[in-house]
JSON list of C-alpha atoms in Angstrom, two decimals:
[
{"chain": "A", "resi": 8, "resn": "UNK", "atom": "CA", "xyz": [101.99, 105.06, 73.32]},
{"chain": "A", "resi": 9, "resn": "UNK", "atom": "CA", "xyz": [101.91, 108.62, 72.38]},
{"chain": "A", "resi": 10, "resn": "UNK", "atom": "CA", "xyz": [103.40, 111.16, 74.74]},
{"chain": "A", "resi": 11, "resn": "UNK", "atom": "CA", "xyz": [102.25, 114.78, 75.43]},
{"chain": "A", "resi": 12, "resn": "UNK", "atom": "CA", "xyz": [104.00, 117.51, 76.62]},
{"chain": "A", "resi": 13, "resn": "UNK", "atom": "CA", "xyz": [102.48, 120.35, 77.63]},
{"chain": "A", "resi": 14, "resn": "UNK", "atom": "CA", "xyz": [104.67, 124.27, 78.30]},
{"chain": "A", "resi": 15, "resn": "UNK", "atom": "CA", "xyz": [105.22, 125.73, 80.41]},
{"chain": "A", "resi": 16, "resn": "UNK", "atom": "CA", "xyz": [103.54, 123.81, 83.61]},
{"chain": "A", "resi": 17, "resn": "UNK", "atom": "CA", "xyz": [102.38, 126.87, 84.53]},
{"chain": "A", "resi": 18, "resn": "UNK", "atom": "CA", "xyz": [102.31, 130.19, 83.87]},
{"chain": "A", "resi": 19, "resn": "UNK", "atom": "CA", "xyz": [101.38, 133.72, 86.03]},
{"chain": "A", "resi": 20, "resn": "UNK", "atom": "CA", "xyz": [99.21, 136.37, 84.19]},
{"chain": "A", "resi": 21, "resn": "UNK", "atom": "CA", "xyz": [97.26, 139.42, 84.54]},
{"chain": "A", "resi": 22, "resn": "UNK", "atom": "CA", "xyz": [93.46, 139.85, 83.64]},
{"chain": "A", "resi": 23, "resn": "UNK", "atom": "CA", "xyz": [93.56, 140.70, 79.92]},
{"chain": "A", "resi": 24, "resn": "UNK", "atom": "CA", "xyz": [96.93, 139.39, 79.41]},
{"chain": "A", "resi": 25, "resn": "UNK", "atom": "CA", "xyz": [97.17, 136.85, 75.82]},
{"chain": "A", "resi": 26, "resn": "UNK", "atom": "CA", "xyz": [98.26, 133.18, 77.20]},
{"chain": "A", "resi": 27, "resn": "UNK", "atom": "CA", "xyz": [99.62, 130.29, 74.81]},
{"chain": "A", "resi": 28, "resn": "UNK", "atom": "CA", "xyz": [100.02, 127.24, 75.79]},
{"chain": "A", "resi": 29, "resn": "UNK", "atom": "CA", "xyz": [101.84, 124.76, 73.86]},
{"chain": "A", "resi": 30, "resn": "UNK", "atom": "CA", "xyz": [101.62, 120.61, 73.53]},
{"chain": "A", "resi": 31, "resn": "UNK", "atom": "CA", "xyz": [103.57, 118.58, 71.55]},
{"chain": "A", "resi": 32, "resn": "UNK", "atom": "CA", "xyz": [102.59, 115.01, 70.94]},
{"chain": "A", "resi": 33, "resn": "UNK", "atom": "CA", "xyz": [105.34, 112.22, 70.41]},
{"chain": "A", "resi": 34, "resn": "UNK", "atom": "CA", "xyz": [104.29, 111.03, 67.07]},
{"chain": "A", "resi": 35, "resn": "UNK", "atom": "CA", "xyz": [101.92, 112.49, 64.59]},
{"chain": "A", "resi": 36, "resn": "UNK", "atom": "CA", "xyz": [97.84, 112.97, 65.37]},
{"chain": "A", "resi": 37, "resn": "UNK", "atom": "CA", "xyz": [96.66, 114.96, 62.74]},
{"chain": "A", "resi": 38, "resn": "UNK", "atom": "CA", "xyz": [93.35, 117.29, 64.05]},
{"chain": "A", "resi": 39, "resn": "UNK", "atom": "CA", "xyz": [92.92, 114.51, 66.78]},
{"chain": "A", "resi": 40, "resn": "UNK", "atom": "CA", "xyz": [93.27, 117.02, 69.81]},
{"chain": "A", "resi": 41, "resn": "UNK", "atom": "CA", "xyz": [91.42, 118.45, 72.56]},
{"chain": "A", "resi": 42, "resn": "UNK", "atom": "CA", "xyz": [91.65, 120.95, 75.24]},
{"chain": "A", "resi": 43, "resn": "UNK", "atom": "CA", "xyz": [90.40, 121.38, 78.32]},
{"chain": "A", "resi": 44, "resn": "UNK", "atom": "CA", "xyz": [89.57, 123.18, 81.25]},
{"chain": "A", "resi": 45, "resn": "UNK", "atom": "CA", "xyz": [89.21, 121.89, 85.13]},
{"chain": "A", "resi": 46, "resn": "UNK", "atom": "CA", "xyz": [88.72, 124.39, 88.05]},
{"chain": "A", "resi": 47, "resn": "UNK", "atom": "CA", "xyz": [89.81, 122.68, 91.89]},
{"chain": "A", "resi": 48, "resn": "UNK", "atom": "CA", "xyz": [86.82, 119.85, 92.32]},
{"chain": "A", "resi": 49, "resn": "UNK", "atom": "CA", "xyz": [85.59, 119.73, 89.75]},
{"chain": "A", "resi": 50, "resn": "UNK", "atom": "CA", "xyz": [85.48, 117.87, 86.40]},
{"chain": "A", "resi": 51, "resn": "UNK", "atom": "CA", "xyz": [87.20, 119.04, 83.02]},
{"chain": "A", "resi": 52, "resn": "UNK", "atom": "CA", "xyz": [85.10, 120.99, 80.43]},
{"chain": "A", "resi": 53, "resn": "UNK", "atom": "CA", "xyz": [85.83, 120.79, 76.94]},
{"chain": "A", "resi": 54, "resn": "UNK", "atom": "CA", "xyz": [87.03, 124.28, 75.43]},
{"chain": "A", "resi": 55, "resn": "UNK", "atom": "CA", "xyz": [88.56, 122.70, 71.76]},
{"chain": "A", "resi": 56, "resn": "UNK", "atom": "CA", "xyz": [87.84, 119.82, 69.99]},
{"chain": "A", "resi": 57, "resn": "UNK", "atom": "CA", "xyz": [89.49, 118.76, 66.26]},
{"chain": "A", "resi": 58, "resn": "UNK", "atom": "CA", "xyz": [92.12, 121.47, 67.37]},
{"chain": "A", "resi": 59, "resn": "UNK", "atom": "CA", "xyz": [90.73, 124.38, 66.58]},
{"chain": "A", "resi": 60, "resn": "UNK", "atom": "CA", "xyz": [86.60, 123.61, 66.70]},
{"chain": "A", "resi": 61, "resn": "UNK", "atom": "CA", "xyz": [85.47, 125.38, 69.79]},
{"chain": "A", "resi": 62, "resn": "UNK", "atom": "CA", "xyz": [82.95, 123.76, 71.74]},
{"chain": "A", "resi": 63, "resn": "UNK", "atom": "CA", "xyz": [79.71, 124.75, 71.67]},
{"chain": "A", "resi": 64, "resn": "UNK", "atom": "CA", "xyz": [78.97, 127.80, 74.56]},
{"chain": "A", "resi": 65, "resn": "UNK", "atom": "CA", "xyz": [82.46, 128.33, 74.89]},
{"chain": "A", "resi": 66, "resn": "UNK", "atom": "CA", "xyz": [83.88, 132.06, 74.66]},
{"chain": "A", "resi": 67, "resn": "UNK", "atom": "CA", "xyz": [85.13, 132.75, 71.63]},
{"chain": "A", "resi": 68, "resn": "UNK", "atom": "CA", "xyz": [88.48, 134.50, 73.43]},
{"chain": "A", "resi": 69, "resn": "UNK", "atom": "CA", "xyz": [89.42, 130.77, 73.46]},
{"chain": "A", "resi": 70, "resn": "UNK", "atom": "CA", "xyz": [90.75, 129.13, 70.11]},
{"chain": "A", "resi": 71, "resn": "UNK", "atom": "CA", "xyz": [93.06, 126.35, 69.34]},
{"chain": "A", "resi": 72, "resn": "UNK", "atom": "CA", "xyz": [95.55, 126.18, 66.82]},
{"chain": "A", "resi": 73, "resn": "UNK", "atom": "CA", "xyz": [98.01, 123.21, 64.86]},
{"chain": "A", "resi": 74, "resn": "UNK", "atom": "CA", "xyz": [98.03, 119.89, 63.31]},
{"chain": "A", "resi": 75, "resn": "UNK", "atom": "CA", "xyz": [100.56, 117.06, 62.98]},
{"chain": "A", "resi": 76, "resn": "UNK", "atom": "CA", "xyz": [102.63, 117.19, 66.59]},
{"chain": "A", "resi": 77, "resn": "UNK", "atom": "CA", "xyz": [102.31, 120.85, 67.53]},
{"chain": "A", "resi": 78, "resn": "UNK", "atom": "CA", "xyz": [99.61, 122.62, 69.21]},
{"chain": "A", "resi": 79, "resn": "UNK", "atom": "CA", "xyz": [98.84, 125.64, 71.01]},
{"chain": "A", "resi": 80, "resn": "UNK", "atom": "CA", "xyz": [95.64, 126.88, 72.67]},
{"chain": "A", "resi": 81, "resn": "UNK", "atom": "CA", "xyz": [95.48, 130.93, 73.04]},
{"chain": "A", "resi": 82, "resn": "UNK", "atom": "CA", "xyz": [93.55, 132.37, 75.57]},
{"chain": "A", "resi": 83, "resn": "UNK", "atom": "CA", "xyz": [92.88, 136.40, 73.66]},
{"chain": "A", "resi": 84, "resn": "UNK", "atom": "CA", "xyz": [92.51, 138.23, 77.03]},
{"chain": "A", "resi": 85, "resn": "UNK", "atom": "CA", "xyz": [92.79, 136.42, 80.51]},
{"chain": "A", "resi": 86, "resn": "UNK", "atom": "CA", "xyz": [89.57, 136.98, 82.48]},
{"chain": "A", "resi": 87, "resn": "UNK", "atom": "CA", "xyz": [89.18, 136.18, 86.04]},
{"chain": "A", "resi": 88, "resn": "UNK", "atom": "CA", "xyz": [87.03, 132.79, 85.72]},
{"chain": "A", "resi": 89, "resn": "UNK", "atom": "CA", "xyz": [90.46, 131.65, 83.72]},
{"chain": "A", "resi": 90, "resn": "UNK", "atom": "CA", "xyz": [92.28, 131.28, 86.12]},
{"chain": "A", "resi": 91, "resn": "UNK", "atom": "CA", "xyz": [92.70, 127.16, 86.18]},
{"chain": "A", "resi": 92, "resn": "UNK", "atom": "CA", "xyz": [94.29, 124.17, 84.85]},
{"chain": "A", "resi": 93, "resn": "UNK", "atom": "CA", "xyz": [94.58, 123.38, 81.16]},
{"chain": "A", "resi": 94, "resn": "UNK", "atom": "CA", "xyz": [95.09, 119.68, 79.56]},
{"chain": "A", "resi": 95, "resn": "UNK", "atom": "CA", "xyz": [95.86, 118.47, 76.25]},
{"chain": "A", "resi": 96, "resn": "UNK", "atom": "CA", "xyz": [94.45, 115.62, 75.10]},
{"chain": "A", "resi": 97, "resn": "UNK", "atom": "CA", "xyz": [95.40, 113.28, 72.00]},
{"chain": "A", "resi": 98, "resn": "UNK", "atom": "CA", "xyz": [92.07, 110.94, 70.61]},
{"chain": "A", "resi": 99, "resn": "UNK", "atom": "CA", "xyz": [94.53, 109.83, 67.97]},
{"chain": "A", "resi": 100, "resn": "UNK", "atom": "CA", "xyz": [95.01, 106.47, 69.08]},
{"chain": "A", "resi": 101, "resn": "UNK", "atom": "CA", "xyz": [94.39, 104.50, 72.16]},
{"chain": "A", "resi": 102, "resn": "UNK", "atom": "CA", "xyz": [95.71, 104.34, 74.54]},
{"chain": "A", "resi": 103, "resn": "UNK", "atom": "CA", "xyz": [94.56, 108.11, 74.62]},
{"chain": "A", "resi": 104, "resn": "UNK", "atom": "CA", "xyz": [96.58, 110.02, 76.63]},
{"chain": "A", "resi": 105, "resn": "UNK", "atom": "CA", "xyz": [96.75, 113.70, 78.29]},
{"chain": "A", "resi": 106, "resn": "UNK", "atom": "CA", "xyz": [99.23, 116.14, 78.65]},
{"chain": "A", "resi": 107, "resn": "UNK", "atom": "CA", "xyz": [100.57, 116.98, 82.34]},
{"chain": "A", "resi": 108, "resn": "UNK", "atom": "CA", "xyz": [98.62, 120.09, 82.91]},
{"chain": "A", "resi": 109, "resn": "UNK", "atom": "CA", "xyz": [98.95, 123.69, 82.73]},
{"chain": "A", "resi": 110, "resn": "UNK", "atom": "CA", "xyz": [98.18, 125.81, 85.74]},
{"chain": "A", "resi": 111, "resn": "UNK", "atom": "CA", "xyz": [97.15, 129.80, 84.79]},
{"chain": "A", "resi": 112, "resn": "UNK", "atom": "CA", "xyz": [97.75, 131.69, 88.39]},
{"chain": "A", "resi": 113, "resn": "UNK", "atom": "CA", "xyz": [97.44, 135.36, 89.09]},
{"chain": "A", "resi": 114, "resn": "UNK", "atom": "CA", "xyz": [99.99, 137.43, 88.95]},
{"chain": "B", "resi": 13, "resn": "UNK", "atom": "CA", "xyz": [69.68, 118.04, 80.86]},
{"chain": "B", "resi": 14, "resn": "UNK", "atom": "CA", "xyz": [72.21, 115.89, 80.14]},
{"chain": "B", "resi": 15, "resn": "UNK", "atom": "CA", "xyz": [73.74, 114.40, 82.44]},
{"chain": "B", "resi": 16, "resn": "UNK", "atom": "CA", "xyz": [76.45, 112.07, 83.91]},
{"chain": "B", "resi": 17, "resn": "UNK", "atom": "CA", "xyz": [76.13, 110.75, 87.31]},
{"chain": "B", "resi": 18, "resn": "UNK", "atom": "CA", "xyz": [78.97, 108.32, 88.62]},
{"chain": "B", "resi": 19, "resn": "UNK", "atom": "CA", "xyz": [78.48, 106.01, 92.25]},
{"chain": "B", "resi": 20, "resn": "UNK", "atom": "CA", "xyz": [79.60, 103.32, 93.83]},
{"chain": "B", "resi": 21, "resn": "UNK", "atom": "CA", "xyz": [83.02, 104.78, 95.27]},
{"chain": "B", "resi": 22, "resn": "UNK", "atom": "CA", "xyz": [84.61, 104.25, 98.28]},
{"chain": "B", "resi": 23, "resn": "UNK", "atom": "CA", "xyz": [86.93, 103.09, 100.84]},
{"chain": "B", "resi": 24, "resn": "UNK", "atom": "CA", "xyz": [88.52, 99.48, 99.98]},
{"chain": "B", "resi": 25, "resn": "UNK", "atom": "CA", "xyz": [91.31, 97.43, 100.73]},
{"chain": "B", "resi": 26, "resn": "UNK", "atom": "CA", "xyz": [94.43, 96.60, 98.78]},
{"chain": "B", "resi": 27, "resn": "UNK", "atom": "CA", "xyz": [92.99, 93.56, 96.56]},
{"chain": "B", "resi": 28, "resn": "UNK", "atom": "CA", "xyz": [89.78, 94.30, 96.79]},
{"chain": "B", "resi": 29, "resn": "UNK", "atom": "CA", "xyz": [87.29, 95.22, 94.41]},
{"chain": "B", "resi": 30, "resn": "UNK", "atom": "CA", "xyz": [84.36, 97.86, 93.69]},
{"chain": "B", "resi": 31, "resn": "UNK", "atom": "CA", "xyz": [82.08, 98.78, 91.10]},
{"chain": "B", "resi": 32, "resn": "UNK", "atom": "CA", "xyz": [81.49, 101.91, 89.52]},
{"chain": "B", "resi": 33, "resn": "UNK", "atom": "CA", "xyz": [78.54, 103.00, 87.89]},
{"chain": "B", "resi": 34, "resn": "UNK", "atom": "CA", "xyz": [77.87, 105.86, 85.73]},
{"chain": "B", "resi": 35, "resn": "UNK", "atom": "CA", "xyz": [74.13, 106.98, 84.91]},
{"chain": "B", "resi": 36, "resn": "UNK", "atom": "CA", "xyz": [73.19, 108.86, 82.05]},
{"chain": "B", "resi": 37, "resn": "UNK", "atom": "CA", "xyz": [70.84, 111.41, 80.79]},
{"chain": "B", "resi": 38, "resn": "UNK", "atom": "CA", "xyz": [69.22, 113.78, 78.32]},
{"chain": "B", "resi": 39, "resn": "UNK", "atom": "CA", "xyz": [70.43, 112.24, 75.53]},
{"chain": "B", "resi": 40, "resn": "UNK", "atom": "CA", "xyz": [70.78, 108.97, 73.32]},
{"chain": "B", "resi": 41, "resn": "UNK", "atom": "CA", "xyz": [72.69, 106.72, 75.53]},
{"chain": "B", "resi": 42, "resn": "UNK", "atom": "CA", "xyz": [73.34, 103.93, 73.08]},
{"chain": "B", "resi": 43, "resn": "UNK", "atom": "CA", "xyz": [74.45, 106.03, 70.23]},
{"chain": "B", "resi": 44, "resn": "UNK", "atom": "CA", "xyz": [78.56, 106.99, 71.77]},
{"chain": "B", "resi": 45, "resn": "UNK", "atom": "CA", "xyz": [81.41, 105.83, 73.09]},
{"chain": "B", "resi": 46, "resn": "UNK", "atom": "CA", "xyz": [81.88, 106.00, 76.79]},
{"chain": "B", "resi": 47, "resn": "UNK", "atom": "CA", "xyz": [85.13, 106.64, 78.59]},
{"chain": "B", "resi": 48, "resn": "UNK", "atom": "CA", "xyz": [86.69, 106.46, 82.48]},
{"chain": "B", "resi": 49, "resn": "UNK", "atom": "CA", "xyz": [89.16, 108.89, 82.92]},
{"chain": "B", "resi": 50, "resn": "UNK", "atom": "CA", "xyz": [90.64, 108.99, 86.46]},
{"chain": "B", "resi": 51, "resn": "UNK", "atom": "CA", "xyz": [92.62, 111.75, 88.45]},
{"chain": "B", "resi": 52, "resn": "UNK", "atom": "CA", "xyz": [95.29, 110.96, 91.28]},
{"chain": "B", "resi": 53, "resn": "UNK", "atom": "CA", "xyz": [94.87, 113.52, 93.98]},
{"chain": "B", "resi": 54, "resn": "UNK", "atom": "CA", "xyz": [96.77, 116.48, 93.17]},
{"chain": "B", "resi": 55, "resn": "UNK", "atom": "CA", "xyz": [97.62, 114.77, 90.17]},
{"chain": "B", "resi": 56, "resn": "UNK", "atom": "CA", "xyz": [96.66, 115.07, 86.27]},
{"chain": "B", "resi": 57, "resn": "UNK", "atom": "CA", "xyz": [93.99, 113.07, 84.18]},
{"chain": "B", "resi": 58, "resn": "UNK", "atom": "CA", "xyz": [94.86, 109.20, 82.96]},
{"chain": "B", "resi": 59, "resn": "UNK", "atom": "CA", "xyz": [92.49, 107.76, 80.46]},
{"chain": "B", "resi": 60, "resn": "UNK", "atom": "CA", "xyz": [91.31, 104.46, 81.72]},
{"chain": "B", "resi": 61, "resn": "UNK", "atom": "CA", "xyz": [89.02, 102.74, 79.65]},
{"chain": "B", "resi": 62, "resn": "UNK", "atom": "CA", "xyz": [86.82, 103.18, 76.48]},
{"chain": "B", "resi": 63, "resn": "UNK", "atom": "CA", "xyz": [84.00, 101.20, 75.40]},
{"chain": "B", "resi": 64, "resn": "UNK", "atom": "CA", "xyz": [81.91, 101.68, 71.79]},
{"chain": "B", "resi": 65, "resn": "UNK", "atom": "CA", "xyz": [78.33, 102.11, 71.69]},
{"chain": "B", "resi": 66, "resn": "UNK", "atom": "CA", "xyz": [77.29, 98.75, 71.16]},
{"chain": "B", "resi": 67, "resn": "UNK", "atom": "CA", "xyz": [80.42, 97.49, 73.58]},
{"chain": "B", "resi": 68, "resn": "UNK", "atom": "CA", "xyz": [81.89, 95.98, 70.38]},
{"chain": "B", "resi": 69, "resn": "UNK", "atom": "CA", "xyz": [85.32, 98.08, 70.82]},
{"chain": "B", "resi": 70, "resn": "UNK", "atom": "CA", "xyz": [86.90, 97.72, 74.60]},
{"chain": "B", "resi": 71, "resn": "UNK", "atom": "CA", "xyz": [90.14, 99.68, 75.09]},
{"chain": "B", "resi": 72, "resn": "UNK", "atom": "CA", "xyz": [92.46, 99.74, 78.42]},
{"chain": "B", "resi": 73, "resn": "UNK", "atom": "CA", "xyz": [94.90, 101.68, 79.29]},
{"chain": "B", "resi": 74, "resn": "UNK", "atom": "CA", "xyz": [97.98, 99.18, 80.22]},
{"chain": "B", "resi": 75, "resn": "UNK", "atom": "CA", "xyz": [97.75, 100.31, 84.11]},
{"chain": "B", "resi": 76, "resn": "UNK", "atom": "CA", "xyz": [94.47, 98.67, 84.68]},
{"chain": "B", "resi": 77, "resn": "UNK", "atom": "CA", "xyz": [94.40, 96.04, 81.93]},
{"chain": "B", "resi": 78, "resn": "UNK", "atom": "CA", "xyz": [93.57, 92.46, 83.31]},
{"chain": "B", "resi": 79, "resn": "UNK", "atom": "CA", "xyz": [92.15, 94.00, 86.45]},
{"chain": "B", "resi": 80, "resn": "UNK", "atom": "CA", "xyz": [89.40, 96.61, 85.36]},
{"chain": "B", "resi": 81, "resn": "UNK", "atom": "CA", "xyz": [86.16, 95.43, 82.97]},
{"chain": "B", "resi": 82, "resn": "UNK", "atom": "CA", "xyz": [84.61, 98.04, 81.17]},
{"chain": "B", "resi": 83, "resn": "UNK", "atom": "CA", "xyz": [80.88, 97.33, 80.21]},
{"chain": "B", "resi": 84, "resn": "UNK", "atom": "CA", "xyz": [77.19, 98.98, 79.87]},
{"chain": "B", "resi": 85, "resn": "UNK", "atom": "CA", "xyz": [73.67, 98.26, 79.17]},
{"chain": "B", "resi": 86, "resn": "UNK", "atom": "CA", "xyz": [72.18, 100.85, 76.91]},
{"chain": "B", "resi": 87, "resn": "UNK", "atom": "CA", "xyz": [68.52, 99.49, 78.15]},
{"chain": "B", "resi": 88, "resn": "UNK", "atom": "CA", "xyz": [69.16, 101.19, 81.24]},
{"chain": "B", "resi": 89, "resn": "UNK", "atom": "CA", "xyz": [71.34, 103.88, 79.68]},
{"chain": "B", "resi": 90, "resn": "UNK", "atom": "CA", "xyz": [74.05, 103.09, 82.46]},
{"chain": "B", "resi": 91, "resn": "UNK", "atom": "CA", "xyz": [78.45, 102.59, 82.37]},
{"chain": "B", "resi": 92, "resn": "UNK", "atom": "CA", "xyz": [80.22, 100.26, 84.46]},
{"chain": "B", "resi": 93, "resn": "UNK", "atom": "CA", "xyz": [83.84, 99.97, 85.53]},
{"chain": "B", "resi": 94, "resn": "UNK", "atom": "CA", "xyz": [84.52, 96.49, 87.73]},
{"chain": "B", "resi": 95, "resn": "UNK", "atom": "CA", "xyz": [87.53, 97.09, 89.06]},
{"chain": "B", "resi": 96, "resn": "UNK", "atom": "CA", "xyz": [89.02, 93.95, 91.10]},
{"chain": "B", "resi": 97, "resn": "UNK", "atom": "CA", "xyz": [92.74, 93.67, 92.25]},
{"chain": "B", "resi": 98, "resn": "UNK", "atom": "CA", "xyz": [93.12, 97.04, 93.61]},
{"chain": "B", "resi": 99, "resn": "UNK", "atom": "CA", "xyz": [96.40, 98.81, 94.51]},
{"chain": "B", "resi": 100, "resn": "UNK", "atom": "CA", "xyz": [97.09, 102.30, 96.51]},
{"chain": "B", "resi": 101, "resn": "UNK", "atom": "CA", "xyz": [97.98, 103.93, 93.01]},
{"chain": "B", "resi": 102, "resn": "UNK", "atom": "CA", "xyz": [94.43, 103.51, 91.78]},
{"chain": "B", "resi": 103, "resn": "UNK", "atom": "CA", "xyz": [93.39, 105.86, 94.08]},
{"chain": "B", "resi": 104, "resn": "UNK", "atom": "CA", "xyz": [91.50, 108.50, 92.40]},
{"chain": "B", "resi": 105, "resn": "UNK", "atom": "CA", "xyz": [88.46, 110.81, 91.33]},
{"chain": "B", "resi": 106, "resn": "UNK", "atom": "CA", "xyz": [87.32, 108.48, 88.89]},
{"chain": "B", "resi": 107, "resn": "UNK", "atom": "CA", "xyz": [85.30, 110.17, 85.80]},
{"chain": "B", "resi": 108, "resn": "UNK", "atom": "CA", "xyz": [83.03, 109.18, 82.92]},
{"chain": "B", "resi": 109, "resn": "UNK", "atom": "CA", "xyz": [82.66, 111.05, 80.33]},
{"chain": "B", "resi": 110, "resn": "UNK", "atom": "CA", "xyz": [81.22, 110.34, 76.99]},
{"chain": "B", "resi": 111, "resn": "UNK", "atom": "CA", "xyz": [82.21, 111.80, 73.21]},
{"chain": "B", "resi": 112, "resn": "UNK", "atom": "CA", "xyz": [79.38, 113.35, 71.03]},
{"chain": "B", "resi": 113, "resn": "UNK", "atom": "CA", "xyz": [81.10, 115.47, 68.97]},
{"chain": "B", "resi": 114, "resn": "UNK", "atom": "CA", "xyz": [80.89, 113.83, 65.40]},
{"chain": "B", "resi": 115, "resn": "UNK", "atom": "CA", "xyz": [84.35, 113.33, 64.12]},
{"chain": "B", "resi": 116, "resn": "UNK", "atom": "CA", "xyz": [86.07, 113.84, 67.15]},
{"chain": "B", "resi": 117, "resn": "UNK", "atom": "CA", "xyz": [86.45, 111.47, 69.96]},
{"chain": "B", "resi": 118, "resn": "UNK", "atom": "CA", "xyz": [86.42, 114.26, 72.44]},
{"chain": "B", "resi": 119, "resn": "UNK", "atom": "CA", "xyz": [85.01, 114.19, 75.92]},
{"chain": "B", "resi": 120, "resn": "UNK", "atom": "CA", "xyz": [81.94, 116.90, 75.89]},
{"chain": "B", "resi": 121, "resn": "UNK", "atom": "CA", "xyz": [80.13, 115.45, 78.60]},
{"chain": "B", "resi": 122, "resn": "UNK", "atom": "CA", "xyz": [81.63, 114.74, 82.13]},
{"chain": "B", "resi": 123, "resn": "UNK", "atom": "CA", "xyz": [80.12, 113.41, 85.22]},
{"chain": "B", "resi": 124, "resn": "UNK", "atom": "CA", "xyz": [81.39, 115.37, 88.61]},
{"chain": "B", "resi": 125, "resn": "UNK", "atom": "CA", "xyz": [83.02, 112.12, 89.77]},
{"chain": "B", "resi": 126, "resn": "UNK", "atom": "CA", "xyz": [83.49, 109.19, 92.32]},
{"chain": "B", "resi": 127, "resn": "UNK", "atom": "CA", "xyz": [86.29, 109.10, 94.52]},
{"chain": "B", "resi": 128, "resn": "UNK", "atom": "CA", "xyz": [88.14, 105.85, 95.14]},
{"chain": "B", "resi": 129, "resn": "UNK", "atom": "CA", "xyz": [90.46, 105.57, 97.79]},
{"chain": "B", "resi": 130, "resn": "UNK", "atom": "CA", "xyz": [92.58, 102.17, 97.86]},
{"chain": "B", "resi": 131, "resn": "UNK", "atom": "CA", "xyz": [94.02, 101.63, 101.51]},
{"chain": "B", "resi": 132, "resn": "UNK", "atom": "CA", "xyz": [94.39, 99.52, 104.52]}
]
């Protein structure tokens, strides 16, 4: 199975602050990576798709970078609806996996 | 709209079974993939289960395989998850979600999810 490891596990910025967050995958996956966004109770919303594609009504202070094993996804300038937990996700090869998480707090 | 609406959750006993359904509208059912992704409490997301369009591909993840049946019936534009055998650690928010995005397998659409809670 293909492993993915998301940095850091979280992560404390300031509204209009730059965030990266990194995930490395265990074996190559080419463009075959996602990224997404869940808020408490609810379900995860697709921000990146193919890498760097962003989804469709998503703000463009979003984008998605890498190919092969490394990956980052760049938030330009935090705003407050942010603030929430970001996955990784490889569509590679089944079985498909996630990455653990990344929580973006307030600082 | 399109939308994904999961049921059939609940309260069961270790070894018992439930079914989850997942209804779907506002668009062409029958023409994706559908997926069951599942969330621990206070946990992150495990891919469960996969299914092609016409339910000729079936994928498990190794956790539920032998236990959980993955199926659908694009005449009523509805996903199932049979899940017999159950154990604490499949408690969970259970999701579907399908992929629409040409050439990408990602999940665009999510349902708000079914909680399953596994105890005696």
């Amino acid at each position: 199975d293909i492993q993915m490891t998301q940095s850091p596990s979280s992560v404390s910025a300031s509204v209009g602050d730059r965030v990266t967050i990194t995930c490395r995958a265990s074996q190559g996956i080419s463009s075959w990576l996602a990224w997404y966004q869940q808020k408490p109770g609810k379900a995860p919303k697709l921000l990146i798709y193919a890498a760097s594609s962003l989804q469709s009504g998503v703000p463009s202070r979003f984008s998605g970078s890498g190919s092969g094993t490394d990956f980052t996804l760049t938030i330009s300038s935090l705003q407050p609806e942010d603030f929430a937990t970001y996955y990784c996700q490889q569509a590679n090869s089944f079985p498909q996996t996630f990455g653990q998480g990344t929580k973006v707090e307030i600082k | 709209e399109v939308q994904l609406v999961e049921s059939g959750g609940g309260l069961v006993k270790p070894g018992g079974s439930l079914r989850l359904s997942c209804a779907a509208s506002g668009f062409t059912f029958s023409s994706y993939s559908m997926n069951w992704v599942r969330q621990a409490p206070g946990k992150g997301l495990e891919w469960v289960s996969s299914i092609s369009s016409s339910s000729s591909y079936i994928y498990y993840a190794d956790s539920v395989k032998g236990r959980f049946t993955i199926s659908r019936d694009n005449a009523k534009n509805s996903l199932y998850l049979q899940m017999n055998s159950l154990r604490a650690e499949d408690t969970a928010v259970y999701y579907c979600a399908t992929a629409r995005v040409r050439g990408s397998r990602a999940f665009d659409i999510w349902g708000q999810g079914t909680m399953v809670t596994v105890s005696s």
